CSV table of C-alpha atoms and ligand atoms in Angstrom, one decimal:
chain,number,residue,atom,x,y,z
W,1287,MET,CA,-40.5,-12.8,0.7
W,1288,ILE,CA,-37.4,-10.4,-0.2
W,1289,THR,CA,-39.1,-6.8,-0.6
W,1290,ALA,CA,-37.9,-4.4,-3.2
W,1291,LYS,CA,-36.2,-2.3,-0.2
W,1292,ALA,CA,-34.4,-5.5,1.2
W,1293,LEU,CA,-33.1,-6.2,-2.5
W,1294,LYS,CA,-31.8,-2.8,-3.0
W,1295,VAL,CA,-29.6,-3.2,0.1
W,1296,LYS,CA,-28.3,-6.2,-0.3
W,1297,ASP,CA,-27.3,-4.8,-3.5
W,1298,GLU,CA,-25.9,-1.9,-2.1
W,1299,SER,CA,-23.7,-4.0,0.1
W,1300,GLN,CA,-22.5,-6.0,-2.7
W,1301,ASP,CA,-21.3,-3.0,-4.4
W,1302,ASN,CA,-19.5,-1.8,-1.6
W,1303,LEU,CA,-17.4,-5.4,-1.7
W,1304,HIS,CA,-17.3,-4.9,-5.1
W,1305,THR,CA,-15.6,-1.5,-4.7
W,1306,TYR,CA,-13.2,-2.6,-2.2
W,1307,SER,CA,-12.2,-6.0,-3.8
W,1308,ASN,CA,-12.2,-4.6,-6.9
W,1309,GLY,CA,-10.1,-1.5,-5.5
W,1310,ILE,CA,-10.7,1.5,-7.5
W,1311,SER,CA,-7.3,2.0,-6.6
W,1312,TRP,CA,-4.5,-0.5,-5.0
W,1313,GLN,CA,-2.1,2.3,-5.8
W,1314,ARG,CA,-4.1,4.4,-3.4
W,1315,ALA,CA,-3.9,1.4,-1.1
W,1316,LEU,CA,-0.5,1.0,-1.0
W,1317,ALA,CA,0.1,4.7,-0.7
W,1318,ASN,CA,-1.9,4.8,2.6
W,1319,ALA,CA,0.2,1.6,3.6
W,1320,VAL,CA,1.8,1.9,7.1
W,1321,ARG,CA,5.4,2.5,7.4
W,1322,ASP,CA,5.9,3.9,10.6
W,1323,PRO,CA,6.2,1.0,13.6
W,1324,TYR,CA,4.4,3.4,16.1
W,1325,GLU,CA,1.4,3.6,14.0
W,1326,LEU,CA,1.1,0.3,13.6
W,1327,LEU,CA,0.9,-0.2,17.1
W,1328,GLN,CA,-1.6,2.3,17.4
W,1329,CYS,CA,-3.6,0.7,14.8
W,1330,LEU,CA,-3.5,-2.3,17.3
W,1331,GLY,CA,-4.0,-0.9,20.5
W,1332,LEU,CA,-0.7,-1.7,21.7
W,1333,SER,CA,1.3,0.2,24.1
W,1334,ASP,CA,4.8,1.8,22.6
W,1335,ASP,CA,6.5,1.3,26.2
W,1336,LYS,CA,6.8,-2.1,25.8
W,1337,TYR,CA,8.4,-1.9,22.1
W,1338,GLU,CA,10.6,0.8,23.2
W,1339,LYS,CA,13.3,-1.7,24.2
W,1340,GLN,CA,12.9,-3.5,21.0
W,1341,LEU,CA,12.8,-0.8,18.8
W,1342,TYR,CA,14.3,-1.4,15.5
W,1343,LEU,CA,14.2,1.4,12.8
W,1344,PRO,CA,16.2,0.3,10.1
W,1345,ASP,CA,17.4,2.2,7.4
W,1346,ASN,CA,16.9,0.1,4.4
W,1347,PHE,CA,13.7,-2.6,4.3
W,1348,LYS,CA,11.7,-0.6,6.1
W,1349,LEU,CA,8.4,-1.5,7.7
W,1350,LEU,CA,5.6,-1.8,5.1
W,1351,VAL,CA,2.3,-3.2,5.5
W,1352,PRO,CA,-1.0,-2.3,4.0
W,1353,HIS,CA,-4.2,-1.9,6.1
W,1354,SER,CA,-6.2,-4.6,4.8
W,1355,TYR,CA,-3.5,-6.7,6.4
W,1356,ILE,CA,-3.6,-5.1,9.7
W,1357,ALA,CA,-7.6,-5.6,9.8
W,1358,LYS,CA,-6.8,-9.0,10.1
W,1359,MET,CA,-4.4,-8.7,13.2
W,1360,LYS,CA,-6.0,-9.3,16.7
W,1361,LYS,CA,-6.2,-5.9,18.5
W,1362,GLY,CA,-3.9,-5.7,21.8
W,1363,ASP,CA,-1.7,-9.2,20.9
W,1364,TRP,CA,1.8,-9.0,20.7
W,1365,ASN,CA,2.3,-12.5,19.7
W,1366,ASP,CA,-0.4,-12.2,16.5
W,1367,PRO,CA,1.1,-14.7,13.9
W,1368,LEU,CA,0.7,-11.5,11.3
W,1369,LEU,CA,2.0,-8.8,13.2
W,1370,LYS,CA,5.0,-10.9,14.0
W,1371,GLN,CA,5.9,-11.3,10.1
W,1372,VAL,CA,5.8,-7.3,10.0
W,1373,LEU,CA,7.3,-5.7,12.9
W,1374,PRO,CA,11.0,-5.0,12.9
W,1375,ILE,CA,12.7,-5.7,15.9
W,1376,GLN,CA,16.3,-5.8,17.7
W,1377,ASP,CA,16.3,-9.4,16.7
W,1378,GLU,CA,17.1,-8.6,13.4
W,1379,LYS,CA,20.3,-6.6,14.2
W,1380,LYS,CA,21.8,-10.0,15.8
W,1381,SER,CA,24.5,-11.4,13.9
W,1382,VAL,CA,24.1,-15.3,13.7
W,1383,ALA,CA,26.9,-17.5,12.3
W,1384,GLY,CA,25.6,-19.1,8.9
W,1385,PHE,CA,23.0,-16.2,8.3
W,1386,VAL,CA,24.4,-14.2,5.0
W,1387,ALA,CA,23.3,-11.9,2.9
W,1388,ASP,CA,22.6,-14.2,0.0
W,1389,PRO,CA,21.6,-17.8,1.2
W,1390,VAL,CA,20.4,-19.2,-1.9
W,1391,GLY,CA,23.2,-18.1,-4.3
W,1392,ASP,CA,20.9,-15.6,-6.3
W,1393,LEU,CA,23.9,-13.9,-7.9
W,1394,ASN,CA,25.7,-16.9,-9.1
W,1395,ALA,CA,22.4,-17.6,-11.2
W,1396,VAL,CA,22.0,-14.4,-13.1
W,1397,ILE,CA,22.1,-15.4,-16.6
W,1398,SER,CA,21.4,-12.3,-18.0
W,1399,SER,CA,19.9,-9.0,-17.2
W,1400,GLY,CA,17.0,-9.8,-14.9
W,1401,VAL,CA,17.2,-13.6,-15.2
W,1402,LEU,CA,17.9,-16.3,-12.9
W,1403,GLN,CA,18.2,-20.0,-14.1
W,1404,LYS,CA,18.9,-22.6,-11.3
W,1405,TYR,CA,16.7,-25.6,-12.8
W,1406,GLN,CA,16.4,-27.2,-16.1
W,1407,GLY,CA,13.5,-25.8,-18.0
W,1408,ARG,CA,12.5,-22.9,-15.9
W,1409,VAL,CA,13.7,-19.4,-15.6
W,1410,LEU,CA,12.9,-16.7,-13.1
W,1411,LEU,CA,12.8,-13.0,-13.5
W,1412,ILE,CA,13.4,-10.3,-11.4
W,1413,THR,CA,10.7,-8.0,-12.7
W,1414,THR,CA,10.9,-5.7,-9.7
W,1415,GLY,CA,12.1,-4.6,-6.5
W,1416,ALA,CA,9.0,-3.3,-4.8
W,1417,CYS,CA,6.7,-5.8,-2.7
W,1418,ALA,CA,3.1,-4.5,-1.3
W,1419,VAL,CA,4.7,-5.6,2.3
W,1420,HIS,CA,8.2,-6.0,3.8
W,1421,CYS,CA,8.5,-9.5,5.2
W,1422,ARG,CA,10.8,-9.4,7.9
W,1423,TYR,CA,12.1,-13.2,7.0
W,1424,CYS,CA,12.7,-12.3,3.3
W,1425,PHE,CA,15.5,-14.0,1.7
W,1426,ARG,CA,15.6,-11.2,-1.0
W,1427,ARG,CA,15.8,-8.7,1.7
W,1428,HIS,CA,19.6,-7.5,1.0
W,1429,PHE,CA,19.4,-8.5,-2.9
W,1430,PRO,CA,20.5,-5.8,-4.9
W,1431,TYR,CA,17.7,-5.1,-7.0
W,1432,ALA,CA,19.2,-1.9,-8.4
W,1433,SER,CA,21.3,-3.5,-10.2
W,1434,SER,CA,20.1,-7.0,-11.0
W,1435,MET,CA,16.7,-5.9,-12.4
W,1436,PRO,CA,15.9,-6.3,-16.1
W,1437,ASP,CA,16.0,-2.5,-17.2
W,1438,LYS,CA,13.8,-1.0,-19.3
W,1439,ASP,CA,16.1,-0.5,-22.3
W,1440,LYS,CA,17.4,-4.1,-21.6
W,1441,TRP,CA,14.2,-5.7,-22.1
W,1442,GLN,CA,14.7,-6.6,-25.5
W,1443,GLU,CA,18.0,-8.6,-24.6
W,1444,THR,CA,16.2,-10.1,-21.4
W,1445,LEU,CA,13.8,-11.7,-23.9
W,1446,ALA,CA,16.4,-12.5,-26.3
W,1447,SER,CA,18.0,-14.8,-23.9
W,1448,ILE,CA,14.6,-16.8,-23.4
W,1449,GLN,CA,14.1,-17.1,-27.3
W,1450,ASN,CA,17.5,-18.3,-27.7
W,1451,ASP,CA,17.2,-21.2,-25.3
W,1452,LYS,CA,14.4,-23.7,-26.3
W,1453,SER,CA,15.1,-25.7,-23.4
W,1454,ILE,CA,13.2,-22.9,-21.4
W,1455,HIS,CA,9.5,-24.1,-21.3
W,1456,GLU,CA,8.0,-22.1,-18.1
W,1457,VAL,CA,9.0,-18.2,-17.3
W,1458,ILE,CA,8.4,-17.5,-13.8
W,1459,LEU,CA,7.8,-13.6,-12.6
W,1460,SER,CA,9.3,-13.1,-9.5
W,1461,GLY,CA,10.8,-10.2,-7.7
W,1462,GLY,CA,10.0,-8.4,-5.3
W,1463,ASP,CA,6.4,-8.6,-6.2
W,1464,PRO,CA,5.6,-8.7,-10.2
W,1465,LEU,CA,2.2,-7.5,-9.3
W,1466,MET,CA,3.3,-4.2,-8.2
W,1467,ILE,CA,4.0,-3.4,-11.9
W,1468,PRO,CA,1.4,-1.4,-13.6
W,1469,ASP,CA,-1.0,-3.1,-15.6
W,1470,ASP,CA,-0.1,-1.9,-19.2
W,1471,ARG,CA,3.9,-2.4,-18.7
W,1472,LEU,CA,2.8,-6.1,-17.1
W,1473,GLN,CA,0.5,-7.1,-19.8
W,1474,ALA,CA,3.2,-6.0,-22.2
W,1475,MET,CA,5.6,-8.0,-20.7
W,1476,CYS,CA,3.5,-11.1,-20.0
W,1477,GLU,CA,2.8,-10.7,-24.2
W,1478,ASP,CA,6.2,-10.7,-25.1
W,1479,ILE,CA,6.6,-14.0,-23.4
W,1480,VAL,CA,3.9,-15.8,-24.5
W,1481,LYS,CA,4.8,-15.2,-28.1
W,1482,ILE,CA,7.9,-17.4,-27.9
W,1483,PRO,CA,6.5,-20.7,-28.8
W,1484,HIS,CA,8.8,-22.9,-26.6
W,1485,ILE,CA,7.2,-21.1,-23.6
W,1486,LYS,CA,4.3,-23.3,-22.4
W,1487,THR,CA,3.8,-22.0,-18.9
W,1488,LEU,CA,3.7,-18.6,-17.3
W,1489,ARG,CA,3.9,-18.9,-13.6
W,1490,VAL,CA,3.8,-15.7,-11.2
W,1491,HIS,CA,5.2,-15.6,-7.7
W,1492,THR,CA,3.2,-12.9,-5.8
W,1493,ARG,CA,2.2,-12.1,-2.3
W,1494,ILE,CA,0.1,-9.2,-3.6
W,1495,PRO,CA,-3.7,-11.6,-3.4
W,1496,VAL,CA,-3.1,-12.1,0.5
W,1497,PHE,CA,-2.0,-8.2,1.0
W,1498,LEU,CA,-3.3,-6.0,-1.9
W,1499,PRO,CA,-6.6,-8.0,-3.0
W,1500,GLU,CA,-7.4,-4.7,-4.4
W,1501,ARG,CA,-4.7,-5.3,-7.0
W,1502,ILE,CA,-6.7,-8.4,-8.7
W,1503,ASN,CA,-9.0,-5.8,-10.3
W,1504,GLU,CA,-11.3,-6.0,-13.5
W,1505,THR,CA,-8.2,-4.6,-15.5
W,1506,PHE,CA,-5.7,-7.1,-14.6
W,1507,LEU,CA,-8.2,-10.2,-14.8
W,1508,ALA,CA,-9.1,-9.1,-18.4
W,1509,TRP,CA,-6.1,-9.0,-20.0
W,1510,ALA,CA,-4.6,-11.9,-18.0
W,1511,THR,CA,-7.5,-14.4,-18.9
W,1512,ALA,CA,-6.8,-13.6,-22.8
W,1513,LEU,CA,-3.5,-14.7,-22.4
W,1514,PRO,CA,-2.9,-18.0,-24.7
W,1515,ILE,CA,-0.9,-19.9,-22.3
W,1516,GLN,CA,-1.1,-22.2,-19.0
W,1517,LYS,CA,-1.1,-19.9,-16.0
W,1518,VAL,CA,0.1,-20.8,-12.7
W,1519,MET,CA,0.1,-18.3,-9.7
W,1520,VAL,CA,1.8,-19.2,-6.5
W,1521,ILE,CA,0.9,-17.3,-3.5
W,1522,HIS,CA,2.3,-17.1,-0.4
W,1523,ALA,CA,0.3,-17.1,3.0
W,1524,ASN,CA,1.9,-18.4,6.2
W,1525,HIS,CA,-1.0,-18.5,8.3
W,1526,ALA,CA,-5.2,-18.9,8.1
W,1527,ASN,CA,-5.5,-15.6,9.7
W,1528,GLU,CA,-4.3,-14.0,6.7
W,1529,LEU,CA,-7.0,-15.6,4.1
W,1530,ASP,CA,-10.2,-13.7,4.9
W,1531,GLN,CA,-13.3,-13.4,2.9
W,1532,VAL,CA,-12.0,-10.5,0.8
W,1533,VAL,CA,-8.8,-12.6,-0.1
W,1534,GLY,CA,-11.1,-15.5,-0.7
W,1535,GLU,CA,-13.1,-13.5,-3.3
W,1536,SER,CA,-9.9,-12.2,-5.6
W,1537,LEU,CA,-8.6,-15.7,-5.2
W,1538,ALA,CA,-11.8,-17.1,-6.7
W,1539,LYS,CA,-11.3,-14.8,-9.5
W,1540,LEU,CA,-8.2,-15.7,-9.9
W,1541,HIS,CA,-9.4,-19.3,-10.4
W,1542,GLU,CA,-12.2,-18.3,-12.8
W,1543,ALA,CA,-9.4,-16.7,-14.6
W,1544,ASP,CA,-7.9,-19.8,-15.6
W,1545,PHE,CA,-4.9,-19.9,-12.9
W,1546,THR,CA,-3.8,-22.7,-11.5
W,1547,LEU,CA,-3.6,-21.7,-8.0
W,1548,LEU,CA,-0.8,-22.9,-5.3
W,1549,ASN,CA,0.6,-21.2,-2.3
W,1550,GLN,CA,4.1,-21.6,-0.9
W,1551,SER,CA,4.6,-20.9,3.0
W,1552,VAL,CA,7.8,-20.3,4.9
W,1553,LEU,CA,8.3,-22.2,8.5
W,1554,LEU,CA,8.3,-19.5,11.0
W,1555,LYS,CA,9.1,-19.9,14.4
W,1556,GLY,CA,6.1,-18.6,17.2
W,1557,ILE,CA,4.0,-18.3,13.9
W,1558,ASN,CA,2.8,-21.3,12.1
W,1559,ASP,CA,5.1,-24.0,13.4
W,1560,SER,CA,2.3,-26.2,15.0
W,1561,VAL,CA,0.1,-28.7,13.3
W,1562,GLU,CA,-2.8,-26.9,14.0
W,1563,SER,CA,-1.7,-23.8,12.6
W,1564,LEU,CA,-0.3,-25.9,9.5
W,1565,SER,CA,-3.5,-27.7,9.1
W,1566,ALA,CA,-6.0,-24.9,9.2
W,1567,LEU,CA,-3.9,-23.1,6.7
W,1568,SER,CA,-4.2,-26.1,4.5
W,1569,HIS,CA,-7.8,-26.0,4.9
W,1570,ARG,CA,-8.4,-22.5,4.4
W,1571,LEU,CA,-6.3,-22.7,1.2
W,1572,PHE,CA,-8.5,-25.4,-0.2
W,1573,SER,CA,-11.5,-23.6,0.5
W,1574,SER,CA,-10.2,-20.7,-1.5
W,1575,LYS,CA,-9.2,-23.1,-4.4
W,1576,VAL,CA,-5.5,-23.1,-3.6
W,1577,LEU,CA,-3.4,-26.4,-3.0
W,1578,PRO,CA,-0.3,-26.0,-0.8
W,1579,TYR,CA,3.1,-26.4,-2.7
W,1580,TYR,CA,6.0,-25.6,-0.5
W,1581,LEU,CA,6.7,-25.3,2.9
W,1582,HIS,CA,10.0,-23.4,3.3
W,1583,GLN,CA,12.8,-24.2,5.8
W,1584,LEU,CA,14.0,-20.6,6.4
W,1585,ASP,CA,16.5,-19.4,4.2
W,1586,LYS,CA,19.4,-18.7,6.3
W,1587,VAL,CA,19.5,-14.8,5.7
W,1588,GLU,CA,20.9,-12.1,7.9
W,1589,GLY,CA,18.5,-11.0,10.5
W,1590,ALA,CA,16.3,-13.7,10.2
W,1591,ALA,CA,17.9,-16.0,12.5
W,1592,HIS,CA,15.2,-15.7,15.4
W,1593,PHE,CA,12.4,-16.9,12.9
W,1594,GLU,CA,14.1,-20.5,12.3
W,1595,VAL,CA,12.5,-23.9,13.4
W,1596,ASP,CA,15.0,-26.4,14.0
W,1597,ARG,CA,15.0,-28.8,11.7
W,1598,GLU,CA,14.1,-32.1,13.6
W,1599,LYS,CA,11.2,-30.0,14.9
W,1600,ALA,CA,10.3,-29.2,11.2
W,1601,ILE,CA,10.5,-32.8,10.0
W,1602,LYS,CA,8.4,-33.9,13.1
W,1603,LEU,CA,5.8,-31.6,12.5
W,1604,LEU,CA,5.4,-32.9,8.8
W,1605,LYS,CA,5.0,-36.3,10.0
W,1606,ASP,CA,2.3,-35.0,12.4
W,1607,LEU,CA,0.9,-33.1,9.5
W,1608,LYS,CA,0.7,-35.9,7.2
W,1609,LYS,CA,-1.7,-37.8,9.5
W,1610,CYS,CA,-4.2,-35.4,9.8
W,1611,LEU,CA,-4.3,-34.2,6.4
W,1612,PRO,CA,-5.0,-35.5,3.1
W,1613,GLY,CA,-2.0,-36.1,1.1
W,1614,TYR,CA,-3.1,-33.3,-1.5
W,1615,LEU,CA,-3.1,-30.9,1.5
W,1616,THR,CA,0.1,-31.5,2.6
W,1617,PRO,CA,2.9,-29.2,1.4
W,1618,ARG,CA,6.2,-30.3,0.5
W,1619,LEU,CA,8.6,-29.2,3.5
W,1620,VAL,CA,11.7,-28.1,1.0
W,1621,GLU,CA,15.0,-26.3,1.5
W,1622,GLU,CA,17.1,-24.4,-1.0
W,1623,ILE,CA,20.6,-25.2,-1.1
W,1624,SER,CA,22.7,-22.9,-3.1
W,1625,GLY,CA,24.1,-24.7,-6.4
W,1626,GLU,CA,21.5,-27.4,-6.4
W,1627,ARG,CA,19.4,-28.3,-9.2
W,1628,SER,CA,16.2,-28.0,-7.5
W,1629,LYS,CA,14.9,-27.4,-4.3
W,1630,LEU,CA,15.4,-30.5,-1.8
W,1631,ALA,CA,12.8,-32.2,0.0
W,1632,ILE,CA,13.7,-32.4,3.7
W,1633,GLU,CA,12.6,-35.7,5.3
H,3048,LIG,C1,12.4,-22.1,-6.4
H,3048,LIG,C2,13.0,-21.6,-8.0
H,3048,LIG,C3,12.3,-21.8,-9.0
H,3048,LIG,C4,11.0,-22.7,-9.4
H,3048,LIG,O1,11.3,-23.6,-8.8
H,3048,LIG,P1,10.1,-25.1,-8.7
H,3048,LIG,O2,10.4,-26.3,-8.1
H,3048,LIG,O3,10.0,-25.2,-10.2
H,3048,LIG,O4,8.7,-24.3,-8.0
H,3048,LIG,C5,12.8,-21.8,-10.4
H,3048,LIG,N1,14.0,-20.9,-10.3
H,3048,LIG,C6,14.7,-20.5,-9.4
H,3048,LIG,C7,15.7,-19.5,-9.4
H,3048,LIG,C8,14.3,-20.3,-7.8
H,3048,LIG,O5,14.9,-20.2,-7.0
H,3049,LIG,S1,6.8,-10.6,-0.6
H,3049,LIG,FE1,8.1,-11.9,-0.7
H,3049,LIG,S2,9.8,-11.0,-2.0
H,3049,LIG,FE2,8.3,-9.2,-0.7
H,3049,LIG,S3,9.2,-9.0,1.3
H,3049,LIG,FE3,7.5,-10.4,1.3
H,3049,LIG,S4,8.9,-12.4,1.2
H,3049,LIG,FE4,10.2,-11.2,0.3
């Protein structure tokens, strides 16, 4: 029999979870995020001596990682797949032929302030340059956000460019990470977009449910649920360990709020380049109501060459993955080639 006392204890613990996952303040979690590599190493019980030789303190695109993500890393393990995604190392300074600042031709695709169009029917909005984390392999790590974002004064112009083109039926909020924008501004933006009659789908590309699950709070869920439009959220997880219980709960809430949930990953050397790792990720995603969408072959961005998995290996991996996963849990291996009219399948 459950006693009143046991019930009370249970309630309290649920409350705590509620407070954490529904963050009273995601802004505070972000303000407390680790920005110093030595502090990160200390959190993980790793000695600096070894890092000294590898030490890299970039002037821009510095280390940034929230504590809830660090908590998912294995203590004392330099090869932890989550740590490797965020710790700046000397390899980033290597200049490697073919690795450039704008690998996917974003700058040629700008059609108006903050609007990128590469593909038919869809536009992508660069809504902010900010992220809750700095992924070392990020293809937009050199993107000149300051000059390419829709500035607040130009929002009407940005909106007009979408209103005036009836061939656009889907707007993708990207960045940076659109969920870094405070609710009042983000809500206003979304409401402006969904009022356009030819826009049928609003899509959000975000890593925040994985890195700052506190952000998926009641305020956000309330207005997002009320948006009268089809909603897709494409999250970005690369490894099963990124999806813990708290992240799972945030995803369940997004699912309840009627978001179709998909995941995109980047194939990363030494992080998720094995059949075991990718299949564990797919299963973990599915148990959080998320279907795998794209597995990206690394975009050749300057500073990320050490993450590249060679093409033959990638193709073989996918072939093996298909043998052990149902079709709906197998991501599409794709690459983005500047100037092409869609992401291209690699087979
Ligand atoms: C990747 C991308 C999209 C989305 O492509 P889908 O195949 O629809 O997921 C849209 N616009 C731009 C500029 C992109 O880079
Ligand atoms: S969250 Fe996305 S945009 Fe931000 S650093 Fe990571 S990969 Fe780049």
